[in-house]
Amino acid sequence: MDKKKIHLLFVDDERQFLESMKKRLETRDFNVVAVERGEQAIEAARKTPFDVALVDLKMPGMNGEETLKALKKEHKWMEIVILTGHGSVDSAVECTQGGAYSYLQKPCDFEQLLEVLKNAYKQKVMNKNQIEEKRMNEILKISQTTSSRDILRRLREIDAGEKT
Amino acid sequence: MEKIRVLLVDDEADFRRPIAKRLDRRGFEIHEAGSGEEALDYLEANPIDVVVLDVKMPGLNGIDTMARIKERFQGIEVILLTGHSSTEDGVEGIKQGAFDYLTKPIELTHLAGKINQATEKRRREIEKKREAEFRTKMEQQMVATERLASLGTLSTGIAHEIDNPLAIIKESAGYMRLVLNKDEMSGIPRQKDLSNAVDKIEAAVDRTRRITHQLLGFVRKQEKSFMETDLKALADETLEFLGKEARQNNIEISIEAGGERVIWSNPYEIRQVLINLVTNAIHATPAGGRITIRIEDQGEGVALTVADTGSGIPKENLDKIFEPFFTTKPPGQGTGLGLYVSRGIVGRLGGKMRVDSRVGRGTKIVIELPRCQPPVEGEITDNENICYEILNRIKGEPES
């Protein structure tokens, strides 16, 4: 965990803020892909896997809530942190309901942001491990009586079920 | 439609009362509590669907109350209300499991809408849980069936072992008959009795043989040999095979086939099932009756139906007919394995088998078989691919 770099997708329409944050984060064990629009974020996430995304709310085109939901839908393991200059209770609630890991408001202390991003990454790893364990158990449960073909069929069912 | 039961929890009666009144007028069943502790006591004794909870209360605050509600009463949805909202509290509330977090002053229509949504969510979850329980039950049943099947494997071994001494008994009985019929034996006392006893031995051996053969047929090594399977052709073959018996009993068998009737499956096994079902139908149908083999294209799959105008199956037997060794035929005529074996086969082919029967009217057995495309590139056909995909799925990687 310490040696491994965290892959971060960073979306913000303020180019200057984006550039400087990218530089600062890269000195602190992050691999950062920085984009200025929600649509580009979706594109980028389809190309490479990210651990965590840091998403601004107010952007031209696709806004932060929409970006959050689209990213969550396609990458259920990715944890997403919202960072906004225009926070409100309603949007905080909506983002959390939409699966955001955390909701931070600018200006935000850099060390605090790092802390949250790292926790989000830990959460992602933990979720993944838990699910893997659950699946292993599932397989152990059914493997005593079924062929691997049926196990696969069952797994596909479970996946389909989880999507709903 | 039942009224939605709402518990409104707020330490300020001046705020709580009017809201309770107005919600009541909108058709909710409203109960009130003045503190978190009171709310928990109330929930101990009364069923509630949704709790509307003030965050800032003396004593147990809203967040702590919610934590206890979530811990003790599964499935109750909580909506938090607050006069001093902050984004942190909002995020925290939702993460702790609140359905929503609303800021005072609240719009009554908005609150009513949220209560309805929360109830809807709860209803869906109950539904889901029920489904999951049902699935688990089904799985347990399947495991039991599989156990029986492995029992079958065991019996196969035994069946083979039994076949050898059976052959010896049969051989010896035949020899005894030969000896009994020799000239030098004519006139021995009680020859008839001896001859009858030999008959019985032979009949019993045949009966035992039939049982072992059924068992053997059930667990023949499942070398999945899937191929293009023309169900109409299989029905024709079955008819050829059993037509004579039907004609002797004055039963008319017809085949109705519509649409695409070629599927990708195992023709030998399907034929075994068909022969079994049609044989049963012949045995259950009186002279002058009719048996219909129907093949219907259902898009996703194909339905294969064997319907007879026979005596039907009494209700109390309907759930027993698929059990091994259940038979209504006189001893020595049926092994009680036919339908059990058939259902095993259909299940392995990815299909379903169901029965629809009325006493005195007849029986219909419907088999739904998947169409199963011939394997294409990337399909799960070989073990390597299967294992690879299983691994990826365990890891939760997206499919590439």
XYZ file of C-alpha atoms in Angstrom:
564
model
C 0.000 0.000 0.000
C 2.756 2.466 0.894
C 4.953 1.685 -2.043
C 2.111 1.559 -4.478
C 1.015 4.751 -6.120
C -2.656 5.626 -5.903
C -4.220 6.201 -9.318
C -6.251 9.360 -9.128
C -8.595 10.847 -11.673
C -8.992 14.561 -11.094
C -11.768 16.589 -12.729
C -11.993 20.355 -12.370
C -12.774 23.082 -14.884
C -10.334 25.597 -13.330
C -7.186 24.844 -15.239
C -4.780 26.615 -12.902
C -6.083 24.891 -9.795
C -6.052 21.579 -11.666
C -2.422 21.933 -12.801
C -1.042 23.009 -9.458
C -2.938 20.338 -7.522
C -1.775 17.690 -9.977
C 1.843 18.696 -9.333
C 1.438 18.728 -5.568
C -0.343 15.379 -5.498
C 2.291 13.767 -7.699
C 4.965 14.595 -5.174
C 2.916 12.645 -2.629
C 2.628 9.173 -4.187
C -0.272 9.814 -6.507
C -0.496 9.102 -10.195
C -2.776 11.836 -11.424
C -4.736 12.108 -14.649
C -6.215 15.604 -14.781
C -9.142 16.527 -17.027
C -11.341 19.604 -17.245
C -14.731 18.101 -18.032
C -16.970 15.313 -16.817
C -17.201 13.747 -20.261
C -13.419 13.505 -20.451
C -13.357 11.891 -17.020
C -15.735 9.144 -18.187
C -13.546 8.613 -21.257
C -10.330 8.468 -19.236
C -11.800 5.993 -16.753
C -12.767 3.680 -19.589
C -9.161 3.633 -20.773
C -7.322 3.123 -17.484
C -8.464 1.908 -14.105
C -8.442 4.472 -11.295
C -8.589 3.884 -7.577
C -10.064 7.226 -6.622
C -11.613 10.171 -8.430
C -11.653 13.754 -7.198
C -14.557 15.551 -8.820
C -15.601 19.198 -8.936
C -19.344 19.894 -8.903
C -19.828 22.960 -11.028
C -18.557 22.311 -14.526
C -19.789 23.189 -17.990
C -21.488 20.266 -19.717
C -21.759 17.276 -17.455
C -21.854 18.477 -13.854
C -20.246 16.814 -10.863
C -23.329 14.855 -9.689
C -23.819 13.404 -13.152
C -20.134 12.584 -13.461
C -20.202 10.908 -10.048
C -23.178 8.745 -10.968
C -21.779 7.799 -14.355
C -18.402 6.854 -12.894
C -19.993 4.854 -10.082
C -22.189 3.032 -12.535
C -19.286 1.927 -14.689
C -16.683 1.380 -11.990
C -18.244 0.197 -8.808
C -14.904 -0.092 -7.039
C -13.798 3.446 -7.665
C -14.254 5.697 -4.660
C -15.211 9.247 -5.507
C -14.502 12.382 -3.502
C -16.359 15.586 -4.291
C -14.459 18.859 -3.997
C -16.543 21.944 -4.587
C -16.508 25.703 -4.168
C -20.309 25.768 -4.241
C -21.316 23.337 -1.534
C -24.799 22.951 -0.145
C -26.395 20.511 2.236
C -28.742 19.277 -0.458
C -25.950 18.561 -2.906
C -23.880 16.913 -0.162
C -26.813 14.626 0.646
C -27.458 13.902 -3.003
C -23.815 13.083 -3.720
C -23.591 10.793 -0.704
C -26.768 9.028 -1.775
C -25.186 8.726 -5.200
C -22.273 6.863 -3.662
C -19.680 9.582 -3.066
C -17.085 8.660 -0.469
C -16.723 12.175 0.868
C -17.772 15.750 0.182
C -15.241 18.526 0.706
C -15.545 22.255 0.210
C -12.945 24.621 -1.197
C -10.843 26.033 0.184
C -9.703 22.754 1.617
C -6.557 22.109 3.598
C -4.186 20.114 1.415
C -3.174 17.692 4.151
C -6.811 17.046 4.999
C -7.549 16.366 1.327
C -4.644 13.898 1.207
C -5.993 12.151 4.278
C -9.446 11.785 2.726
C -8.063 10.540 -0.603
C -5.919 7.929 1.143
C -8.850 6.767 3.236
C -10.954 6.534 0.115
C -8.277 4.323 -1.408
C -8.184 2.091 1.683
C -11.954 1.824 1.534
C -11.755 0.756 -2.092
C -9.204 -1.965 -1.350
C -11.246 -3.163 1.618
C -14.485 -3.339 -0.358
C -12.786 -5.259 -3.072
C -11.259 -7.734 -0.662
C -14.550 -8.254 1.089
C -16.334 -8.915 -2.144
C -13.604 -11.271 -3.279
C -13.919 -13.167 -0.050
C -17.676 -13.300 -0.407
C -17.271 -14.681 -3.890
C -14.717 -17.218 -2.780
C -17.148 -18.437 -0.151
C -19.917 -18.529 -2.674
C -17.777 -20.645 -4.928
C -16.686 -22.931 -2.138
C -20.309 -23.357 -1.208
C -21.373 -24.406 -4.654
C -18.203 -25.990 -5.966
C -18.719 -29.141 -3.991
C -21.707 -30.028 -6.051
C -21.290 -28.223 -9.331
C -19.132 -28.033 -12.373
C -17.079 -24.956 -13.066
C -19.437 -24.124 -15.890
C -22.280 -23.861 -13.396
C -20.134 -21.868 -11.017
C -19.485 -19.392 -13.768
C -23.148 -19.236 -14.601
C -23.888 -18.570 -10.939
C -21.274 -15.851 -10.758
C -22.749 -14.171 -13.786
C -26.117 -14.298 -12.064
C -24.686 -12.777 -8.915
C -23.132 -9.995 -10.956
C -26.351 -9.353 -12.773
C -28.121 -9.290 -9.423
C -25.663 -6.823 -7.942
C -26.245 -4.399 -10.759
C -29.933 -4.021 -9.906
C -53.581 0.040 0.479
C -52.435 0.059 4.099
C -51.681 3.389 5.688
C -47.978 4.151 5.999
C -47.028 4.169 9.693
C -44.823 7.117 10.575
C -43.130 7.907 13.890
C -42.358 11.602 14.196
C -39.624 12.305 16.741
C -38.862 15.852 17.879
C -38.344 17.380 21.313
C -40.219 20.563 20.358
C -43.908 19.843 20.589
C -44.741 23.143 18.897
C -42.962 21.991 15.806
C -44.039 18.360 16.001
C -47.794 18.741 16.549
C -48.683 20.760 13.443
C -46.576 18.538 11.217
C -48.172 15.445 12.688
C -51.606 16.915 12.095
C -50.895 17.816 8.505
C -49.308 14.469 7.712
C -52.313 12.786 9.294
C -54.561 14.724 6.960
C -52.537 13.431 4.033
C -53.429 9.911 4.951
C -50.429 8.773 6.992
C -50.828 6.994 10.284
C -48.848 9.261 12.601
C -47.337 8.499 15.977
C -45.266 10.960 17.976
C -42.320 10.776 20.344
C -40.621 13.628 22.235
C -37.150 12.122 22.478
C -34.852 9.499 21.073
C -35.326 7.267 24.111
C -39.088 7.525 23.853
C -38.908 6.684 20.159
C -36.875 3.529 20.838
C -39.333 2.431 23.520
C -42.207 3.016 21.155
C -40.547 0.982 18.390
C -39.996 -1.931 20.774
C -43.736 -2.362 21.035
C -45.171 -1.067 17.752
C -44.560 -1.676 14.068
C -43.482 1.413 12.139
C -42.479 1.914 8.505
C -40.685 5.251 8.557
C -39.167 7.302 11.375
C -38.845 11.056 10.875
C -36.177 12.110 13.314
C -34.933 15.466 14.531
C -31.141 15.534 14.696
C -30.661 17.951 17.568
C -32.374 16.691 20.707
C -31.409 16.670 24.360
C -30.364 13.257 25.608
C -30.010 10.838 22.763
C -29.497 12.884 19.592
C -30.869 11.988 16.178
C -27.748 10.331 14.780
C -27.321 8.115 17.856
C -31.018 7.276 17.911
C -30.808 6.285 14.259
C -27.779 4.089 14.923
C -29.782 2.193 17.544
C -32.846 1.951 15.337
C -30.719 0.506 12.544
C -29.131 -1.910 14.969
C -32.316 -3.142 16.602
C -35.053 -2.858 14.025
C -34.213 -4.034 10.599
C -35.842 -2.428 7.631
C -37.140 0.757 9.227
C -36.236 3.777 7.109
C -35.134 6.971 8.826
C -35.474 10.519 7.533
C -33.406 13.078 9.436
C -34.596 16.639 10.015
C -32.342 19.409 11.142
C -32.494 23.100 11.884
C -28.754 23.634 11.724
C -27.609 21.696 8.757
C -24.042 21.319 7.632
C -22.682 19.372 4.707
C -20.603 17.233 7.079
C -23.675 16.242 9.079
C -25.602 15.569 5.905
C -22.871 13.282 4.564
C -22.541 11.586 7.957
C -26.301 11.058 8.262
C -26.575 9.393 4.873
C -23.485 7.267 5.482
C -24.986 6.094 8.747
C -27.949 4.861 6.782
C -30.501 7.666 6.740
C -32.831 7.585 3.790
C -32.616 11.363 3.530
C -31.538 14.469 5.398
C -33.862 17.471 5.240
C -33.393 21.012 6.457
C -35.991 22.860 8.516
C -38.220 24.614 7.741
C -39.544 21.717 5.744
C -41.925 21.756 2.862
C -44.709 19.407 3.878
C -45.295 18.117 0.351
C -41.607 17.415 0.087
C -41.564 15.505 3.375
C -44.649 13.491 2.412
C -42.990 12.608 -0.890
C -39.856 11.451 0.906
C -41.881 9.301 3.321
C -43.544 7.643 0.342
C -40.213 7.033 -1.356
C -38.732 5.566 1.804
C -41.686 3.201 2.151
C -41.312 2.189 -1.461
C -37.646 1.442 -0.873
C -38.474 -0.610 2.178
C -41.096 -2.569 0.263
C -38.576 -3.326 -2.465
C -36.042 -4.503 0.071
C -38.521 -6.825 1.732
C -39.344 -8.179 -1.703
C -35.653 -8.676 -2.447
C -35.079 -10.446 0.834
C -37.959 -12.767 0.144
C -36.525 -13.553 -3.249
C -33.124 -14.210 -1.740
C -34.636 -16.554 0.816
C -36.511 -18.347 -1.901
C -33.314 -18.670 -3.901
C -31.459 -20.090 -0.933
C -34.218 -22.599 -0.407
C -34.113 -23.585 -4.039
C -30.364 -23.941 -3.844
C -30.611 -26.169 -0.829
C -33.064 -28.292 -2.719
C -30.696 -28.419 -5.632
C -27.895 -29.503 -3.389
C -30.150 -32.229 -2.059
C -30.915 -33.325 -5.583
C -27.238 -33.295 -6.401
C -26.643 -35.432 -3.359
C -29.183 -37.886 -4.659
C -27.390 -37.789 -7.949
C -24.097 -38.602 -6.285
C -25.949 -41.311 -4.482
C -26.799 -42.376 -7.996
C -23.121 -42.489 -8.820
C -22.611 -44.681 -5.831
C -25.476 -46.912 -6.859
C -23.957 -47.202 -10.296
C -20.937 -48.820 -8.780
C -23.180 -51.092 -6.801
C -25.334 -51.788 -9.834
C -22.318 -53.017 -11.738
C -21.328 -55.211 -8.829
C -24.826 -56.638 -8.562
C -25.028 -57.393 -12.264
C -22.417 -60.108 -12.012
C -24.050 -62.290 -9.333
C -27.374 -61.635 -11.063
C -25.985 -63.156 -14.221
C -24.885 -66.201 -12.242
C -28.310 -66.582 -10.609
C -30.028 -66.240 -13.941
C -27.678 -68.720 -15.527
C -28.215 -71.216 -12.711
C -31.989 -70.818 -12.811
C -31.886 -71.490 -16.553
C -29.808 -74.567 -15.914
C -32.248 -75.805 -13.267
C -35.066 -75.440 -15.735
C -33.075 -77.392 -18.301
C -32.469 -80.166 -15.799
C -36.099 -80.176 -14.673
C -37.270 -80.609 -18.230
C -34.966 -83.583 -18.913
C -36.644 -86.925 -19.534
C -34.996 -88.611 -16.571
C -36.623 -85.977 -14.307
C -40.143 -86.526 -15.566
C -42.297 -87.960 -12.828
C -40.264 -86.630 -9.871
C -42.549 -85.558 -7.059
C -43.745 -81.912 -7.046
C -42.107 -81.062 -10.326
C -44.653 -78.291 -10.881
C -43.711 -76.566 -7.627
C -40.056 -76.638 -8.486
C -40.747 -75.269 -11.933
C -42.842 -72.429 -10.448
C -40.076 -71.582 -8.033
C -37.611 -71.357 -10.911
C -40.025 -69.048 -12.742
C -40.132 -66.770 -9.723
C -36.358 -66.667 -9.477
C -36.079 -65.694 -13.119
C -38.768 -63.012 -12.844
C -37.125 -61.543 -9.774
C -33.754 -61.480 -11.488
C -35.262 -59.632 -14.455
C -36.832 -57.130 -12.130
C -33.570 -56.494 -10.309
C -31.798 -56.146 -13.632
C -34.217 -53.459 -14.717
C -33.478 -51.462 -11.588
C -29.736 -51.680 -11.996
C -30.014 -50.728 -15.656
C -32.068 -47.687 -14.809
C -29.448 -46.648 -12.322
C -26.737 -47.180 -14.865
C -28.630 -45.164 -17.425
C -28.985 -42.321 -14.965
C -25.343 -41.719 -14.389
C -23.739 -42.681 -17.592
C -20.586 -40.619 -17.756
C -21.778 -37.190 -18.674
C -19.549 -36.663 -21.633
C -21.391 -33.623 -22.820
C -21.842 -34.374 -26.443
C -23.864 -31.420 -27.566
C -24.819 -31.247 -31.185
C -27.542 -30.067 -33.490
C -30.648 -31.736 -32.194
C -33.764 -31.954 -34.287
C -36.587 -32.409 -31.806
C -39.066 -33.392 -34.508
C -36.756 -36.188 -35.629
C -36.424 -37.345 -32.024
C -40.195 -37.387 -31.628
C -40.477 -39.435 -34.811
C -37.913 -41.920 -33.530
C -39.740 -42.208 -30.233
C -42.962 -42.861 -32.056
C -41.294 -45.523 -34.143
C -39.952 -47.125 -31.034
C -43.197 -47.087 -29.047
C -45.805 -46.935 -31.794
C -46.385 -50.644 -31.757
C -47.143 -50.724 -28.054
C -49.524 -47.806 -28.457
C -51.357 -49.439 -31.332
C -51.716 -52.651 -29.361
C -53.428 -50.656 -26.647
C -55.516 -48.776 -29.181
C -53.959 -45.424 -28.336
C -53.368 -42.813 -30.983
C -50.109 -40.854 -30.851
C -49.656 -37.675 -32.871
C -46.833 -35.203 -33.249
C -47.367 -31.464 -33.588
C -44.319 -29.417 -34.441
C -44.215 -25.705 -35.175
C -41.454 -23.206 -35.800
C -37.753 -23.753 -35.401
C -37.250 -27.103 -33.724
C -33.523 -27.604 -34.016
C -31.642 -26.813 -30.839
C -28.109 -27.307 -29.623
C -28.329 -30.069 -27.074
C -27.786 -33.738 -26.391
C -30.131 -35.779 -28.618
C -29.465 -39.122 -26.921
C -30.459 -37.834 -23.552
C -33.531 -36.043 -24.863
C -34.582 -39.207 -26.606
C -34.226 -41.118 -23.368
C -36.498 -38.593 -21.660
C -39.033 -38.661 -24.474
C -39.205 -42.443 -24.486
C -39.703 -42.386 -20.753
C -42.502 -39.824 -20.869
C -44.335 -41.456 -23.754
C -44.055 -44.863 -22.081
C -45.609 -43.391 -18.938
C -48.345 -41.831 -21.032
C -49.113 -45.139 -22.720
C -49.376 -46.847 -19.350
C -51.672 -44.152 -18.003
C -53.995 -43.940 -20.995
C -56.950 -46.282 -21.504
C -57.879 -47.742 -24.862
C -59.229 -45.143 -27.263
C -57.158 -42.383 -25.667
C -54.788 -39.949 -27.328
C -51.208 -38.893 -26.735
C -49.768 -35.746 -28.257
C -46.112 -34.835 -28.541
C -45.913 -31.107 -29.124
C -42.861 -29.056 -30.056
C -43.255 -25.304 -29.692
C -40.830 -22.577 -30.602
C -40.629 -20.144 -27.683
C -37.981 -17.846 -29.032
C -35.454 -18.182 -26.207
C -36.042 -21.895 -26.034
C -38.233 -24.740 -27.108
C -41.068 -26.388 -25.218
C -41.517 -30.106 -25.608
C -44.849 -31.346 -24.318
C -46.141 -34.859 -23.864
C -49.870 -34.772 -23.186
C -52.179 -37.718 -22.642
C -55.888 -38.193 -22.076
C -55.192 -40.722 -19.360
C -56.136 -41.147 -15.745
C -54.182 -38.143 -14.455
C -52.146 -37.845 -11.274
C -53.860 -37.329 -7.926
C -52.901 -34.107 -6.146
C -51.228 -35.895 -3.266
C -48.829 -37.594 -5.665
C -47.920 -34.541 -7.715
C -44.906 -33.572 -5.675
C -43.778 -37.146 -5.260
C -43.615 -38.203 -8.875
C -40.114 -36.836 -9.348
C -38.751 -38.601 -6.304
C -36.609 -41.646 -6.892
C -38.325 -45.012 -6.382
C -41.804 -43.512 -6.312
C -44.140 -45.532 -8.489
C -47.843 -46.313 -8.652
C -47.324 -49.321 -10.851
C -47.685 -52.769 -9.348
C -44.476 -54.172 -7.903
C -42.177 -55.462 -10.570
C -43.504 -53.218 -13.319
C -42.089 -49.835 -12.542
C -38.837 -48.914 -10.867
C -39.935 -45.436 -9.885
C -36.804 -43.998 -11.410
C -38.059 -42.865 -14.807
C -39.218 -39.343 -14.009
C -36.465 -38.815 -11.471
C -33.860 -39.685 -14.045
C -35.612 -37.663 -16.746
C -35.728 -34.587 -14.602
C -32.057 -34.972 -13.796
C -31.259 -35.100 -17.471
C -33.396 -32.091 -18.351
C -31.799 -30.100 -15.546
C -28.344 -30.940 -16.775
C -29.302 -29.819 -20.255
C -30.242 -26.457 -18.750
C -33.962 -27.025 -19.021
C -36.983 -27.242 -16.762
C -39.632 -29.881 -16.402
C -43.093 -29.283 -15.055
C -46.240 -31.281 -14.762
C -49.826 -30.263 -15.181
C -52.355 -32.947 -14.433
C -56.030 -33.410 -13.680
C -57.449 -36.629 -12.393
C -59.682 -38.166 -15.021
C -58.669 -35.610 -17.640
C -55.076 -36.424 -18.373
C -51.521 -35.341 -17.765
C -49.282 -32.877 -19.500
C -45.555 -32.883 -18.922
C -43.791 -29.831 -20.295
C -40.068 -29.652 -20.840
C -38.562 -26.291 -21.598
C -35.164 -26.575 -23.188
C -32.795 -23.722 -23.915
C -31.886 -23.195 -27.505
C -28.174 -22.980 -26.653
C -26.214 -21.628 -29.565
C -23.372 -23.719 -30.855
C -20.284 -22.462 -29.089
C -18.742 -19.384 -30.644
C -15.389 -17.813 -29.955
C -15.203 -16.663 -26.334
C -18.185 -18.680 -25.167
C -17.760 -20.750 -22.068
C -16.891 -24.039 -23.599
C -13.457 -24.993 -22.514
C -12.287 -25.137 -18.980
C -9.457 -22.735 -19.481
C -11.817 -19.957 -20.482
C -14.181 -20.793 -17.662
C -11.470 -20.674 -15.043
C -10.119 -17.479 -16.475
C -13.461 -15.756 -16.318
C -14.164 -17.081 -12.827
C -10.893 -15.627 -11.636
C -11.646 -12.279 -13.200
C -15.086 -12.253 -11.711
C -13.789 -13.072 -8.265
C -11.502 -10.120 -8.592
C -14.427 -8.063 -9.769
C -12.581 -6.975 -12.878
C -14.771 -5.785 -15.680
C -15.111 -8.177 -18.544
C -12.602 -7.371 -21.194
